[in-house]
Coordinates of C-alpha atoms and ligand atoms in Angstrom, one line a residue:
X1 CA 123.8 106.7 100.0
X2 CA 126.5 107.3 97.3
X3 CA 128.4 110.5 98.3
X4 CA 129.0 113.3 96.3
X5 CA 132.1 115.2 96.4
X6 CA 132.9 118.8 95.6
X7 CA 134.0 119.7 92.1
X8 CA 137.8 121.4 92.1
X9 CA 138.5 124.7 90.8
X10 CA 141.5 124.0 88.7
X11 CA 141.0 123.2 84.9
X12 CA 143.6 123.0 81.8
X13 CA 143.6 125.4 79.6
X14 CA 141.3 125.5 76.4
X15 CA 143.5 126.3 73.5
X16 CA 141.7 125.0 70.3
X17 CA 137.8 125.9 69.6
X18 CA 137.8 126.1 66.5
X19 CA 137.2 123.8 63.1
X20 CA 140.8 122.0 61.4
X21 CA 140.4 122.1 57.8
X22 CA 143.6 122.0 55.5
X23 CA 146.0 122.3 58.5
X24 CA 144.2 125.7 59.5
X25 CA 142.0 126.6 62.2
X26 CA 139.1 128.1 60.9
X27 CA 136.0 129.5 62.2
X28 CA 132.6 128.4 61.1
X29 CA 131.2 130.2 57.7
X30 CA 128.7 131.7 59.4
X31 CA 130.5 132.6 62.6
X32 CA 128.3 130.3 64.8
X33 CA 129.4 128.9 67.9
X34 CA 128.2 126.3 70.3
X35 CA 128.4 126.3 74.2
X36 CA 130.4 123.2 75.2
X37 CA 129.8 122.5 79.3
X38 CA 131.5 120.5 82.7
X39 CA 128.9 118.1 83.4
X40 CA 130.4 118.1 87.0
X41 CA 129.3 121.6 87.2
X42 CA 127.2 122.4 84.5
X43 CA 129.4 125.0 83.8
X44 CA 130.2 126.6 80.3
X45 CA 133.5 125.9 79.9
X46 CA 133.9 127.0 76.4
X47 CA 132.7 128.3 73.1
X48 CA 133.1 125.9 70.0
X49 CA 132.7 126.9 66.2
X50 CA 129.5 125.2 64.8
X51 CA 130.0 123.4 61.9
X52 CA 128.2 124.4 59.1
X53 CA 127.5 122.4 55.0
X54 CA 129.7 124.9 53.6
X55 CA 132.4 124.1 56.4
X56 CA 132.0 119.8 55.9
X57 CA 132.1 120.8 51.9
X58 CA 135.1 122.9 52.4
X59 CA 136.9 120.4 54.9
X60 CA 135.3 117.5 52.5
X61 CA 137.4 119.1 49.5
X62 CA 140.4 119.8 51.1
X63 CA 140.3 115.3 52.3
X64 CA 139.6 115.1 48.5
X65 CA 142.9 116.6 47.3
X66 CA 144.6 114.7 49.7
X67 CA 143.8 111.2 49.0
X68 CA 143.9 112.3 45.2
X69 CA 146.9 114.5 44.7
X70 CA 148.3 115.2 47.5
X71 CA 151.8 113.6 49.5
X72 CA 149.2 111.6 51.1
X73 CA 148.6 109.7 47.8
X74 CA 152.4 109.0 47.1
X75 CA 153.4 108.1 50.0
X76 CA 154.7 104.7 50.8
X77 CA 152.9 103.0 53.2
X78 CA 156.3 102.9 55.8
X79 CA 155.6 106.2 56.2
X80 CA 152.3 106.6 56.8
X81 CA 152.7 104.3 59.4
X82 CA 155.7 105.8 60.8
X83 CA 153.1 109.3 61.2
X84 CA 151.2 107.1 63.2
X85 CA 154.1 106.1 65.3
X86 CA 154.8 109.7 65.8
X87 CA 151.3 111.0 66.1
X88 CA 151.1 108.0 69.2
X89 CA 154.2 109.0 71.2
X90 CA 152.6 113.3 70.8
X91 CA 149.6 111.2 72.4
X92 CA 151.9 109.9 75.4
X93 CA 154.1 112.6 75.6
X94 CA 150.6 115.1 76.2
X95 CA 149.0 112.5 77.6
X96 CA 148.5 114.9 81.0
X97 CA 147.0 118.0 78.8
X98 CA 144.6 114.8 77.3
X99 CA 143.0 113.2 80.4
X100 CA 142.5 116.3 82.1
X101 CA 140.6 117.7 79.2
X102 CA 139.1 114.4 78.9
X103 CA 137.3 114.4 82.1
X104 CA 136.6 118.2 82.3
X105 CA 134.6 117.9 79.4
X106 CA 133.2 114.4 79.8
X107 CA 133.0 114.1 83.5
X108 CA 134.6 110.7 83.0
X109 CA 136.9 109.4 86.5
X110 CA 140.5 111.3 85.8
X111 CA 141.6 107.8 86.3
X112 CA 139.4 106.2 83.5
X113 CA 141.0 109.4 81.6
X114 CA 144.3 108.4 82.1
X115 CA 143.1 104.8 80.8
X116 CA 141.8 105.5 77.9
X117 CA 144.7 108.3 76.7
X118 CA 147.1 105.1 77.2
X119 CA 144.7 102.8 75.1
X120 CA 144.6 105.8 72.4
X121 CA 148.7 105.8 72.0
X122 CA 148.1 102.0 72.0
X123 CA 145.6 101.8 69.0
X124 CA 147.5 104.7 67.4
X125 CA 150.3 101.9 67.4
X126 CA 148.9 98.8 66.5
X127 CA 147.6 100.4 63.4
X128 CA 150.7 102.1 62.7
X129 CA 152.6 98.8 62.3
X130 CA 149.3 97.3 59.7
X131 CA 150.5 100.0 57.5
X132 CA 152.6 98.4 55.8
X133 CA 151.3 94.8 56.1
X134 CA 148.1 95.6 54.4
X135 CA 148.4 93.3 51.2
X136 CA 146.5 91.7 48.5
X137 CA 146.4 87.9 47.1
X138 CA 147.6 86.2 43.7
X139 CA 144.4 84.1 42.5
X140 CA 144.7 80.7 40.7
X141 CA 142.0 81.9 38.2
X142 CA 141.7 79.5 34.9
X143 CA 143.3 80.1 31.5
X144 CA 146.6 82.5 31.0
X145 CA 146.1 85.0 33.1
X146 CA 147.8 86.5 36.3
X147 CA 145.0 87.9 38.9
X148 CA 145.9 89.7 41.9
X149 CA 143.9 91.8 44.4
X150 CA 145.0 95.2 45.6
X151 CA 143.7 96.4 48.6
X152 CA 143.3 100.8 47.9
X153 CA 141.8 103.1 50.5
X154 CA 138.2 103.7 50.1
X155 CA 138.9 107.3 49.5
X156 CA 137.1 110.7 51.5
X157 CA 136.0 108.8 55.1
X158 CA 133.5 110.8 57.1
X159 CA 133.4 109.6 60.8
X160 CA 131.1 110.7 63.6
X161 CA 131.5 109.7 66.7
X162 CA 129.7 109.9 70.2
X163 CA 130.5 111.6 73.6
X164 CA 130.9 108.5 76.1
X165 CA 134.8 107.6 74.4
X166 CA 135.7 110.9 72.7
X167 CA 139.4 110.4 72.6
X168 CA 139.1 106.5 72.4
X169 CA 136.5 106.4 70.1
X170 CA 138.7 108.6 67.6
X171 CA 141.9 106.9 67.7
X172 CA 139.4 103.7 67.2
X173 CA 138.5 105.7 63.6
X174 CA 142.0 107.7 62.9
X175 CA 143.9 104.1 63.1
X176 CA 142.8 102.3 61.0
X177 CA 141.4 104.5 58.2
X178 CA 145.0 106.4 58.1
X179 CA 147.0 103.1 58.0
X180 CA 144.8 102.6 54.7
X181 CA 146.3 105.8 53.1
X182 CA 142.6 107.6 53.9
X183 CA 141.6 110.9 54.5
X184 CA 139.4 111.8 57.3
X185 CA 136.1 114.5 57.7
X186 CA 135.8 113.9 61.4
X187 CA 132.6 115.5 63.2
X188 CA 133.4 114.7 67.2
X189 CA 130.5 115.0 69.7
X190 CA 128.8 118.2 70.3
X191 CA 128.9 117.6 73.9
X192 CA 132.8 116.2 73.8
X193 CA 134.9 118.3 71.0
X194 CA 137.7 119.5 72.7
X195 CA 139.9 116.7 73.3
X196 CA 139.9 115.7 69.6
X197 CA 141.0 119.3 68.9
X198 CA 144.4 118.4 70.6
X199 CA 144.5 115.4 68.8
X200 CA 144.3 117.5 65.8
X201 CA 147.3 120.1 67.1
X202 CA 149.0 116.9 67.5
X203 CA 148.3 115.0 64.1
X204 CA 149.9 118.2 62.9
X205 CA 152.8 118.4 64.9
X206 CA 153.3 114.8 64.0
X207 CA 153.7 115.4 60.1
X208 CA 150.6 114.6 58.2
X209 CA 150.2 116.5 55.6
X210 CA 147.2 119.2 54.8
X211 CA 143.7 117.7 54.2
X212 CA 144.4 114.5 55.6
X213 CA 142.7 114.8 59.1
X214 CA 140.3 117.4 58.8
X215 CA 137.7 118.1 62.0
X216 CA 134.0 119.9 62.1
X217 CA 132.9 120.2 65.2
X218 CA 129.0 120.8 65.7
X219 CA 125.7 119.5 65.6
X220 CA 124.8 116.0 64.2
X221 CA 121.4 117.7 62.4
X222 CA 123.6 120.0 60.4
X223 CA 127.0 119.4 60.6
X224 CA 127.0 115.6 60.7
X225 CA 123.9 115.6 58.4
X226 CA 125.6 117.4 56.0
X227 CA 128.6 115.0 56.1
X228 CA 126.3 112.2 55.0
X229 CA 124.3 113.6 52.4
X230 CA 127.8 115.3 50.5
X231 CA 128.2 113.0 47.5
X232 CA 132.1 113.4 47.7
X233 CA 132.2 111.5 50.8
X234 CA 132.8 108.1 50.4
X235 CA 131.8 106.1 53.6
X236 CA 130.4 106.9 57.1
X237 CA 131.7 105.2 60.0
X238 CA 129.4 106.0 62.6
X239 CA 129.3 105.4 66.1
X240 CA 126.1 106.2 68.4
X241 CA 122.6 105.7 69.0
X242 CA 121.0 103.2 66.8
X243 CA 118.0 105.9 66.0
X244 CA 120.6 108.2 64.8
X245 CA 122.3 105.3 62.9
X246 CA 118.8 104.4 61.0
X247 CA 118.9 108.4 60.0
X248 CA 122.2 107.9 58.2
X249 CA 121.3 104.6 56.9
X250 CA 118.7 106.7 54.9
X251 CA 121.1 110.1 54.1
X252 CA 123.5 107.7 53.0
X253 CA 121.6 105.7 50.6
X254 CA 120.9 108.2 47.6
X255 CA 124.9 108.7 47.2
X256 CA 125.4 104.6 48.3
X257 CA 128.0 105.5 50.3
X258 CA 130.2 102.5 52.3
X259 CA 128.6 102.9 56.0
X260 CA 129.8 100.7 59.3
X261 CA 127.9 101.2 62.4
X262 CA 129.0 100.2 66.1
X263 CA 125.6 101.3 68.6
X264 CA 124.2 100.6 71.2
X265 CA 123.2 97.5 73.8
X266 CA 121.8 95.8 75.8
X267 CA 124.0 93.6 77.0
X268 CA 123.0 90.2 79.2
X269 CA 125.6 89.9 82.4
X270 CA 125.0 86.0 83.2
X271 CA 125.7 84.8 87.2
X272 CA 125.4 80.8 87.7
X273 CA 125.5 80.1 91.4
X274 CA 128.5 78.1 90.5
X275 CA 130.3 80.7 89.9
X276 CA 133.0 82.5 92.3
X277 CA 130.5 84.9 93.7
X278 CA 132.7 87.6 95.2
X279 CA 134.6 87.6 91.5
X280 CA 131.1 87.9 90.0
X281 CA 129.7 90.6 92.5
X282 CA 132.9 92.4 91.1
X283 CA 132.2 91.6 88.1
X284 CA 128.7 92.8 88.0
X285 CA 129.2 95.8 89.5
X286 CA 131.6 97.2 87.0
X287 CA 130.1 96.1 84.0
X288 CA 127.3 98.4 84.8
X289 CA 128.4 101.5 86.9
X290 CA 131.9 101.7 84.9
X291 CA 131.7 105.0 83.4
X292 CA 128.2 105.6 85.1
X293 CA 126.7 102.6 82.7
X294 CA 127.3 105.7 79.6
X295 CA 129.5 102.8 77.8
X296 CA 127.4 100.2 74.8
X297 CA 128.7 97.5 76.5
X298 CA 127.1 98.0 79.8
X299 CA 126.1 95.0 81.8
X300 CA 122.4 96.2 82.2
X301 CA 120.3 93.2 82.0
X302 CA 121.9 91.3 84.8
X303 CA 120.6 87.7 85.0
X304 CA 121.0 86.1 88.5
X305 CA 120.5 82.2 89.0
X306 CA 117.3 82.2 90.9
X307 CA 118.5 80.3 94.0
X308 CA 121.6 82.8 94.3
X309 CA 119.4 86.1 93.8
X310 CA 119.1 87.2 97.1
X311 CA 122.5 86.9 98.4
X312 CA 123.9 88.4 94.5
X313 CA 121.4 91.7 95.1
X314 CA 122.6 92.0 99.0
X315 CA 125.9 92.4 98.4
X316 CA 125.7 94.5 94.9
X317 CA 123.3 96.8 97.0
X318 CA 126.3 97.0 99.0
X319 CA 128.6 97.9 96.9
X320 CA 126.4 100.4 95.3
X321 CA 126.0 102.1 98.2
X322 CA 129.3 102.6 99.1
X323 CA 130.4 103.8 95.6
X324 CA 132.2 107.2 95.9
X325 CA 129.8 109.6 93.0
X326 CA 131.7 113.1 92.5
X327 CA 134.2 115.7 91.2
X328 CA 135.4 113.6 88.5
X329 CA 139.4 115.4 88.7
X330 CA 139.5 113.9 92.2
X331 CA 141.5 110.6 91.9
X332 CA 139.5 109.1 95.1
X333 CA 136.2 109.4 92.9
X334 CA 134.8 106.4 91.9
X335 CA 131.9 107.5 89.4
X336 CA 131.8 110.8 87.5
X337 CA 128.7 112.8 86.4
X338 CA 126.6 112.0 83.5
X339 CA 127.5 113.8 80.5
X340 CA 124.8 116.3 80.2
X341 CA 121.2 117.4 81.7
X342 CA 119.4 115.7 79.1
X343 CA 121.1 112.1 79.8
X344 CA 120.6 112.7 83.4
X345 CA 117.3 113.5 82.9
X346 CA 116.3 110.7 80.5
X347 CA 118.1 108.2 83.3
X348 CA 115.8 109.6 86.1
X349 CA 113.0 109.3 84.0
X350 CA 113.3 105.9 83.0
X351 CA 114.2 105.1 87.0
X352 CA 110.0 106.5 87.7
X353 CA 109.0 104.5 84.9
X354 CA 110.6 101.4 86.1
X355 CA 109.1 102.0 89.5
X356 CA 105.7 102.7 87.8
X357 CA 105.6 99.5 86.0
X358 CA 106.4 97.9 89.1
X359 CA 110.3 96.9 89.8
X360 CA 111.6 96.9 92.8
X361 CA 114.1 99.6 93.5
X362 CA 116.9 97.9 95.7
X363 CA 119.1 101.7 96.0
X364 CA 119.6 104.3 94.4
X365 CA 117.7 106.1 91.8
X366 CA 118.1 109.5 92.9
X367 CA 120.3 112.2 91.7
X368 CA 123.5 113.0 93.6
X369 CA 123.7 116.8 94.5
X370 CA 122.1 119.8 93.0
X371 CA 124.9 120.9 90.8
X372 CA 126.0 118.8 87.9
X373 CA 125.1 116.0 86.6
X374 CA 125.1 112.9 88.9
X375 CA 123.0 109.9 89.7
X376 CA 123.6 107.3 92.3
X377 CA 124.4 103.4 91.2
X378 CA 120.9 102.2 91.1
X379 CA 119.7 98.2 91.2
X380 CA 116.0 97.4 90.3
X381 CA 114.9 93.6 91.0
X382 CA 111.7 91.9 90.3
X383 CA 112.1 93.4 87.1
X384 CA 110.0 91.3 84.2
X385 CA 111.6 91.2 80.7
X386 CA 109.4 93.1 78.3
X387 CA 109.6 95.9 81.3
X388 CA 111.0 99.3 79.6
X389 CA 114.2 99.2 82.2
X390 CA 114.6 95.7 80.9
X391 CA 114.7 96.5 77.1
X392 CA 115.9 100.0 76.4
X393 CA 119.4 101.0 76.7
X394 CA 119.1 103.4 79.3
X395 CA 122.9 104.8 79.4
X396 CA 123.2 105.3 83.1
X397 CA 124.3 103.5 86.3
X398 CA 121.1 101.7 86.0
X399 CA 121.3 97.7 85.8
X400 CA 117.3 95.1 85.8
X401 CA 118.3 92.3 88.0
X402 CA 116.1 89.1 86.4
X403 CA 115.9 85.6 88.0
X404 CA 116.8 83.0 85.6
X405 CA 116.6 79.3 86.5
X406 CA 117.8 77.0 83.6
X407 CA 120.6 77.6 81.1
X408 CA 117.8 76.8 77.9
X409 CA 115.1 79.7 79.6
X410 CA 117.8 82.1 80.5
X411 CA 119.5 82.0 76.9
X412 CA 116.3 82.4 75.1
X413 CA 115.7 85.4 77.4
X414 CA 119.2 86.6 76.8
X415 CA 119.1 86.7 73.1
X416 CA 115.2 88.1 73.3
X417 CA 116.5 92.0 72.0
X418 CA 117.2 93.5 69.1
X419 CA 120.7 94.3 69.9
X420 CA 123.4 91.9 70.0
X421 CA 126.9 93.9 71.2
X422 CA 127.9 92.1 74.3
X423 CA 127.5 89.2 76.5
X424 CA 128.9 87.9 79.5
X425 CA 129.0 84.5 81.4
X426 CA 130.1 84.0 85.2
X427 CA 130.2 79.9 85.7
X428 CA 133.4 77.7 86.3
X429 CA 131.4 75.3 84.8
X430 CA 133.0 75.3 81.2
X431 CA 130.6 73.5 79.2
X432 CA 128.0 76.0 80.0
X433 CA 130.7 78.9 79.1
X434 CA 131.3 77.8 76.1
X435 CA 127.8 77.2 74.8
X436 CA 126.7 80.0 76.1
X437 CA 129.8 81.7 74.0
X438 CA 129.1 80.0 71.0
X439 CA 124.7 80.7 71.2
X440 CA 124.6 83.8 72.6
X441 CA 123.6 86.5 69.7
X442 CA 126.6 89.2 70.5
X443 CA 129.8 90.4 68.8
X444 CA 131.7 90.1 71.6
X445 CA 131.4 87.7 74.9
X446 CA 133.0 87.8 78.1
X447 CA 133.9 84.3 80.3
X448 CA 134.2 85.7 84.0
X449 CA 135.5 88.9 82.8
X450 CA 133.8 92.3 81.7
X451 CA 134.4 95.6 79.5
X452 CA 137.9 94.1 78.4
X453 CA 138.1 95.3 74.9
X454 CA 141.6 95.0 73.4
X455 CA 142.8 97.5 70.1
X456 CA 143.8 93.8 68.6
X457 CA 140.5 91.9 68.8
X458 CA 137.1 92.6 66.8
X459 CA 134.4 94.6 68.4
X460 CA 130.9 95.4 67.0
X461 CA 127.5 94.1 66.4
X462 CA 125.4 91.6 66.0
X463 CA 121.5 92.6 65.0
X464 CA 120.8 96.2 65.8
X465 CA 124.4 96.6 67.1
X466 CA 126.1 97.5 64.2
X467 CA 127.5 96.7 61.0
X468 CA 131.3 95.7 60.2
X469 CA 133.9 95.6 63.0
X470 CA 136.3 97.9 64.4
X471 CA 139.6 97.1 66.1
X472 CA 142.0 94.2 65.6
X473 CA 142.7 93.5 61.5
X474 CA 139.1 93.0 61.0
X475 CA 138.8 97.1 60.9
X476 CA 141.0 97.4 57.9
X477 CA 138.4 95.7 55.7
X478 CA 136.2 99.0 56.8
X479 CA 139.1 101.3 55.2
X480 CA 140.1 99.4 52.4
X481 CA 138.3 98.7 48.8
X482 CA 139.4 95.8 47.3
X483 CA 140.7 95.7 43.3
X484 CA 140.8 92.5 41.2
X485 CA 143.6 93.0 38.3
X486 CA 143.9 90.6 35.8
X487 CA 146.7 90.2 33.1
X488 CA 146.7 88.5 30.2
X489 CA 149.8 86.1 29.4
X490 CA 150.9 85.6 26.0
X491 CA 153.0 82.6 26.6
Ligands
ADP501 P1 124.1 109.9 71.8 O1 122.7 109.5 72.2 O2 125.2 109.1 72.2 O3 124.3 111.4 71.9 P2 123.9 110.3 69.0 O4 123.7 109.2 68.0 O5 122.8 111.3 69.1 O6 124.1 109.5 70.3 O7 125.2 111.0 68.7 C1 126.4 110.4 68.2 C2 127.0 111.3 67.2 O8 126.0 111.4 66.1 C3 127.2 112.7 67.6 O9 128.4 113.2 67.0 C4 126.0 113.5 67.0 O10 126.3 114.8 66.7 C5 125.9 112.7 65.7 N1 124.5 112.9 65.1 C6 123.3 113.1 65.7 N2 122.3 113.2 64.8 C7 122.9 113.1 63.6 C8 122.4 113.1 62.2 N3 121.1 113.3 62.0 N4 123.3 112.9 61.2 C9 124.6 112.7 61.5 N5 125.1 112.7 62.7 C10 124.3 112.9 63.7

């Protein structure tokens, strides 16, 4: 049995709750608010102004004057970047404030907290020094003529983002489209908003001027709606559930805006008997219950070599059992709660219907506690491929164990879904690594590794996975619009 621990008493203190528009806090048009909660506890922890149209038009106006007329628009490129710089070490230097707000309102490890505030600075950085390095071409065109390309920023950027990466996923946004010279409408998670509301007390601390970062905090059917309809917004980058994503795809398209999409997975964790087995159990194991399997990446569909199956589950059973499930602030924790009722709920609900259409439930499946939101690390085997646990992403510490016993059937199996983010291989074998690497249908594949995503290397999707790619220099063609000049010459 995984063990729950009891959630602490001590929280940091909730200074910002409201919208950042213009460099102001400002409550919501209509004075709405929105309960925000400790998934550890199920706890209100605060009260959050609820974005409203007029509040994304408003904050939508404001990015407009920026990117138009603004300091934003003059300024050199240097010193954007050198905001970003700035903005990074505020990140570092509150980095404590950060992770602690982080996991109170995620109920993500204070630990995986801690990581992902460093990777935040990091990305903050990385994009900070493409500022200046973001150029255009000459073209040998024919005749008399000098062409060159500019590379401009794609104007008002409207960015919505989910609750599994709040901080991470916004640093993943703020990077690059700042180090392009845009201006930002963000719309953070309902059920995370409060760490990016440091993050905005810090962008202004750092120096950027008014209008440049704006946030809306709120619901995705109105606020986040709203944001993809206005026909001053110039591109969505979205991240999130592909049914939310195929909602946009369709607000978006009356007003053509730009739109890049990183969703969800489904992702196939390959184990050849060849393989160094403890390394692989390791392996396994984290790829699926880091973060309590709420990550797009997550190793869910985990394909065992049929004549290693039994030993594999044994000792990943094993593992499971002893993982330590509770109070998320404690550093001895192991595995947080789920972010809210609803996802805990949906998790159970798919573990009954996997037990209905007959998997085998190794451990787990059961909820941890009656307070908060937690679920124990949970292995099905016997599962069949077109079973629901097999094909939906289930966002939970929930991984299919299915028997594969040739390279040809298990690729073909692997690459049998509509989603295409991730891939893993576990083999020393490295012909079968590297065709795997080079068939499988994903945007990013791991060779005896798992969940290492760098802020320098391209991440999205293949298939139903996205569109575009964020991170690495790849993002900056997400951020940039690209001008073709051409000048006659009288010789
Ligand atoms: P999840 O299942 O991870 O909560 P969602 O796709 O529902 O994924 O949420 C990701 C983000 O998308 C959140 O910020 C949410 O508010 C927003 N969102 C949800 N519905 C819409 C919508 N119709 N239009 C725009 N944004 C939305």
């Amino acid at each position: 049995m995984a063990t729950a621990t009891a959630p602490r008493k001590s929280t940091p203190a909730i200074k910002q709750t409201k919208h950042l528009i213009n460099n102001e806090w400002v409550a919501s048009s209509d004075g709405g608010k929105f309960e925000t909660f400790n998934p550890a506890t199920g706890e209100v922890i605060a009260e959050v102004s609820a974005g409203t149209a007029a509040d994304i038009d408003r904050a939508v106006k404001a990015a407009r004057r920026a990117v138009e007329t603004g300091p934003w628009n003059k300024m050199d490129a240097a010193d954007r970047g050198r905001l970003l710089f700035k903005l990074a070490e505020l990140v570092d230097a509150n980095a404590e404030e950060l992770s602690m707000l982080e996991s109170l309102n995620s109920g993500k490890t204070i630990g995986d907290s801690q990581g992902d505030i460093a990777g935040v600075a990091n990305c903050l950085r990385y994009y900070a020094g493409w500022a200046d390095k973001i150029e255009g071409r000459t073209v040998p065109v024919r005749g008399n003529f000098l062409s060159y390309t500019l590379r401009q920023p794609v104007g008002v950027v409207g960015q919505i983002i989910p609750w599994n990466f709040p901080c991470a996923m916004l640093a993943w946004k703020w990077g690059p489209a700042l180090a392009c010279g845009n201006a930002i409408v963000m719309k953070p998670a309902e059920q995370t908003p409060l760490t990016a509301l440091i993050m905005g007390r810090l962008a202004m601390e750092a120096g950027f001027p008014a209008g440049v970062i704006n946030l809306v905090n709120g619901m995705g059917e109105t606020a986040g709606a709203a944001l993809c309809t206005h026909p001053d917004v110039d591109k969505i980058a979205f991240t999130g559930h592909v049914d939310t994503a195929k909602i946009i795809q369709k607000a978006t398209a009356d007003t053509l805006k730009r739109t890049s999409y990183e969703l969800g997975g489904k992702s196939p964790n390959v184990i050849f008997a060849d393989a160094n087995i403890d390394d692989a159990v390791e392996g396994a194991f984290h790829a699926i219950y880091f973060h309590g399997g709420q990550c797009c990446t997550a190793g869910s569909r985990l394909f065992v070599e049929e004549k290693l199956r039994d030993e594999f589950v044994e000792k990943l059973a094993k593992k499971a059992k002893g993982r330590r499930v509770g109070d998320p602030m404690d550093p001895a924790t192991q595995q947080g709660p789920q972010v809210s009722q609803e996802q805990m709920d949906k998790i159970l609900g798919y573990v009954a219907l996997g037990q209905k259409q007959g998997a085998k439930l190794v451990t787990g499946g059961q909820r941890v506690g009656d307070r908060g939101f937690f679920v124990e690390p949970t292995i099905f085997d016997g599962v069949k491929d077109e079973m629901a646990i097999a094909t939906d992403e289930i966002f939970g510490p929930v991984v299919s164990v299915l028997p594969f016993k040739n390279f040809d059937e298990m690729l073909e199996r692997a690459n049998r879904t509509h989603y295409g983010l991730a891939a893993a291989i576990w083999t020393k074998d490295i012909d079968k690594a590297h065709l795997y690497a080079k068939q499988v249908k994903a945007g990013t594949v791991w060779v005896n590794c798992y969940h290492v995503v760098d802020t320098t290397t391209p991440f999205g999707g293949f298939k139903m996975s996205g569109h575009g790619r964020e991170n690495g220099e790849a993002a900056l063609d997400l951020y940039t619009e690209l001008k073709t000049v051409t000048v006659k010459l009288n010789p």
